[in-house]
Amino acid sequence: MSETVYQQVQLQITNAQAGQNIWIDLQKVTEPVAWSTGPAFDGSGGINITVPGSSSALPLNSFIITASSVKVSTVSSGGGGGGALSFNVTLYLVAQPGIQNFSLRSLSDPGVTVQAQVGFAQPQAVNQTFSQFPWGK
């Protein structure tokens, strides 16, 4: 079994409206890479969804993660405007040692803003075309 390396990524979603879909695609650049729950250590890894500055629940219809995409679907408001939704999804990428970069793009509904923070780097915008991100240390 070959060794793998993990990198934490926080996806910051803002300006999503009720009933909208958020879809982030992952593409390898130099080495194979996939979304993951993280290293198998007690107290480490996993997937977290948080709503900063709010005690209310996030109205999710579905939350699907595959090796190459993260898809979030919010519940329609049913006529009552609830305002824009903002939330963070923290998860991991897994790859072989030696990976240097990967690419992300957002196929989210219009108006949704997505940023990705890789490790401790500054968040970068994720747009409709693939943007390259360094793996980090």
GROMACS .gro file of C-alpha atoms in nm:
model
  137
    1MET     CA    1   0.000   0.000   0.000
    2SER     CA    2   0.145   0.335  -0.099
    3GLU     CA    3   0.174   0.631   0.132
    4THR     CA    4  -0.067   0.922   0.097
    5VAL     CA    5  -0.061   1.286   0.203
    6TYR     CA    6  -0.353   1.501   0.315
    7GLN     CA    7  -0.427   1.872   0.287
    8GLN     CA    8  -0.709   2.048   0.467
    9VAL     CA    9  -0.929   2.274   0.252
   10GLN     CA   10  -1.200   2.511   0.369
   11LEU     CA   11  -1.462   2.607   0.111
   12GLN     CA   12  -1.623   2.940   0.200
   13ILE     CA   13  -1.962   2.983   0.035
   14THR     CA   14  -2.136   3.320   0.047
   15ASN     CA   15  -2.435   3.485  -0.118
   16ALA     CA   16  -2.616   3.155  -0.180
   17GLN     CA   17  -2.994   3.184  -0.196
   18ALA     CA   18  -3.251   2.928  -0.085
   19GLY     CA   19  -3.296   2.662  -0.352
   20GLN     CA   20  -2.957   2.717  -0.512
   21ASN     CA   21  -2.692   2.456  -0.587
   22ILE     CA   22  -2.324   2.482  -0.503
   23TRP     CA   23  -2.091   2.258  -0.704
   24ILE     CA   24  -1.710   2.257  -0.675
   25ASP     CA   25  -1.511   2.043  -0.919
   26LEU     CA   26  -1.159   1.913  -0.849
   27GLN     CA   27  -0.905   1.843  -1.123
   28LYS     CA   28  -0.559   1.694  -1.098
   29VAL     CA   29  -0.274   1.899  -1.243
   30THR     CA   30   0.034   1.683  -1.193
   31GLU     CA   31  -0.069   1.389  -0.971
   32PRO     CA   32  -0.400   1.217  -0.892
   33VAL     CA   33  -0.593   1.389  -0.612
   34ALA     CA   34  -0.934   1.331  -0.452
   35TRP     CA   35  -1.164   1.476  -0.186
   36SER     CA   36  -1.135   1.291   0.144
   37THR     CA   37  -1.248   1.285   0.506
   38GLY     CA   38  -0.882   1.317   0.605
   39PRO     CA   39  -0.625   1.109   0.789
   40ALA     CA   40  -0.747   0.816   0.997
   41PHE     CA   41  -0.638   0.948   1.335
   42ASP     CA   42  -0.857   0.991   1.639
   43GLY     CA   43  -0.955   1.357   1.668
   44SER     CA   44  -0.840   1.440   1.316
   45GLY     CA   45  -1.006   1.449   0.980
   46GLY     CA   46  -1.370   1.442   0.900
   47ILE     CA   47  -1.599   1.685   0.724
   48ASN     CA   48  -1.739   1.991   0.900
   49ILE     CA   49  -2.008   2.233   0.789
   50THR     CA   50  -2.035   2.555   0.987
   51VAL     CA   51  -2.250   2.866   0.962
   52PRO     CA   52  -2.029   3.153   1.088
   53GLY     CA   53  -2.196   3.401   1.322
   54SER     CA   54  -2.528   3.218   1.326
   55SER     CA   55  -2.700   2.977   1.558
   56SER     CA   56  -2.955   2.876   1.296
   57ALA     CA   57  -2.942   2.552   1.102
   58LEU     CA   58  -2.829   2.543   0.740
   59PRO     CA   59  -3.125   2.443   0.518
   60LEU     CA   60  -2.968   2.160   0.319
   61ASN     CA   61  -3.156   1.949   0.068
   62SER     CA   62  -2.850   1.734  -0.012
   63PHE     CA   63  -2.475   1.718   0.050
   64ILE     CA   64  -2.279   1.488  -0.184
   65ILE     CA   65  -1.904   1.434  -0.203
   66THR     CA   66  -1.735   1.220  -0.468
   67ALA     CA   67  -1.364   1.184  -0.542
   68SER     CA   68  -1.383   1.480  -0.782
   69SER     CA   69  -1.670   1.704  -0.665
   70VAL     CA   70  -1.854   1.857  -0.372
   71LYS     CA   71  -2.224   1.930  -0.435
   72VAL     CA   72  -2.452   2.113  -0.193
   73SER     CA   73  -2.819   2.178  -0.262
   74THR     CA   74  -3.011   2.419  -0.038
   75VAL     CA   75  -3.381   2.393   0.042
   76SER     CA   76  -3.618   2.631  -0.137
   77SER     CA   77  -3.759   2.894   0.096
   78GLY     CA   78  -4.119   2.821  -0.004
   79GLY     CA   79  -4.203   3.185  -0.067
   80GLY     CA   80  -4.055   3.333   0.250
   81GLY     CA   81  -3.729   3.508   0.171
   82GLY     CA   82  -3.465   3.406   0.421
   83GLY     CA   83  -3.183   3.615   0.278
   84ALA     CA   84  -2.843   3.504   0.158
   85LEU     CA   85  -2.682   3.193   0.303
   86SER     CA   86  -2.316   3.180   0.405
   87PHE     CA   87  -2.142   2.868   0.529
   88ASN     CA   88  -1.807   2.690   0.536
   89VAL     CA   89  -1.729   2.331   0.444
   90THR     CA   90  -1.401   2.197   0.583
   91LEU     CA   91  -1.270   1.872   0.435
   92TYR     CA   92  -0.948   1.723   0.300
   93LEU     CA   93  -0.772   1.635  -0.020
   94VAL     CA   94  -0.572   1.314  -0.047
   95ALA     CA   95  -0.288   1.252  -0.293
   96GLN     CA   96   0.044   1.075  -0.339
   97PRO     CA   97   0.359   1.234  -0.193
   98GLY     CA   98   0.517   1.484  -0.431
   99ILE     CA   99   0.195   1.653  -0.541
  100GLN     CA  100   0.253   2.022  -0.603
  101ASN     CA  101  -0.082   2.161  -0.716
  102PHE     CA  102  -0.441   2.093  -0.813
  103SER     CA  103  -0.725   2.291  -0.969
  104LEU     CA  104  -1.075   2.384  -0.858
  105ARG     CA  105  -1.371   2.539  -1.038
  106SER     CA  106  -1.720   2.636  -0.931
  107LEU     CA  107  -2.020   2.526  -1.135
  108SER     CA  108  -2.251   2.681  -0.877
  109ASP     CA  109  -2.571   2.867  -0.954
  110PRO     CA  110  -2.539   3.236  -1.053
  111GLY     CA  111  -2.457   3.477  -0.773
  112VAL     CA  112  -2.299   3.220  -0.541
  113THR     CA  113  -1.946   3.314  -0.433
  114VAL     CA  114  -1.697   3.038  -0.351
  115GLN     CA  115  -1.350   3.078  -0.200
  116ALA     CA  116  -1.107   2.802  -0.107
  117GLN     CA  117  -0.851   2.823   0.173
  118VAL     CA  118  -0.581   2.556   0.138
  119GLY     CA  119  -0.408   2.490   0.469
  120PHE     CA  120  -0.315   2.824   0.625
  121ALA     CA  121  -0.292   3.017   0.295
  122GLN     CA  122  -0.514   3.314   0.217
  123PRO     CA  123  -0.853   3.220   0.065
  124GLN     CA  124  -0.868   3.241  -0.315
  125ALA     CA  125  -1.171   3.277  -0.539
  126VAL     CA  126  -1.299   2.968  -0.716
  127ASN     CA  127  -1.442   3.068  -1.054
  128GLN     CA  128  -1.615   2.894  -1.346
  129THR     CA  129  -1.284   2.801  -1.507
  130PHE     CA  130  -1.027   2.581  -1.334
  131SER     CA  131  -0.794   2.782  -1.110
  132GLN     CA  132  -0.469   2.626  -0.991
  133PHE     CA  133  -0.393   2.604  -0.619
  134PRO     CA  134  -0.061   2.508  -0.458
  135TRP     CA  135  -0.073   2.196  -0.241
  136GLY     CA  136   0.096   2.374   0.047
  137LYS     CA  137   0.312   2.240   0.326
   0.00000   0.00000   0.00000
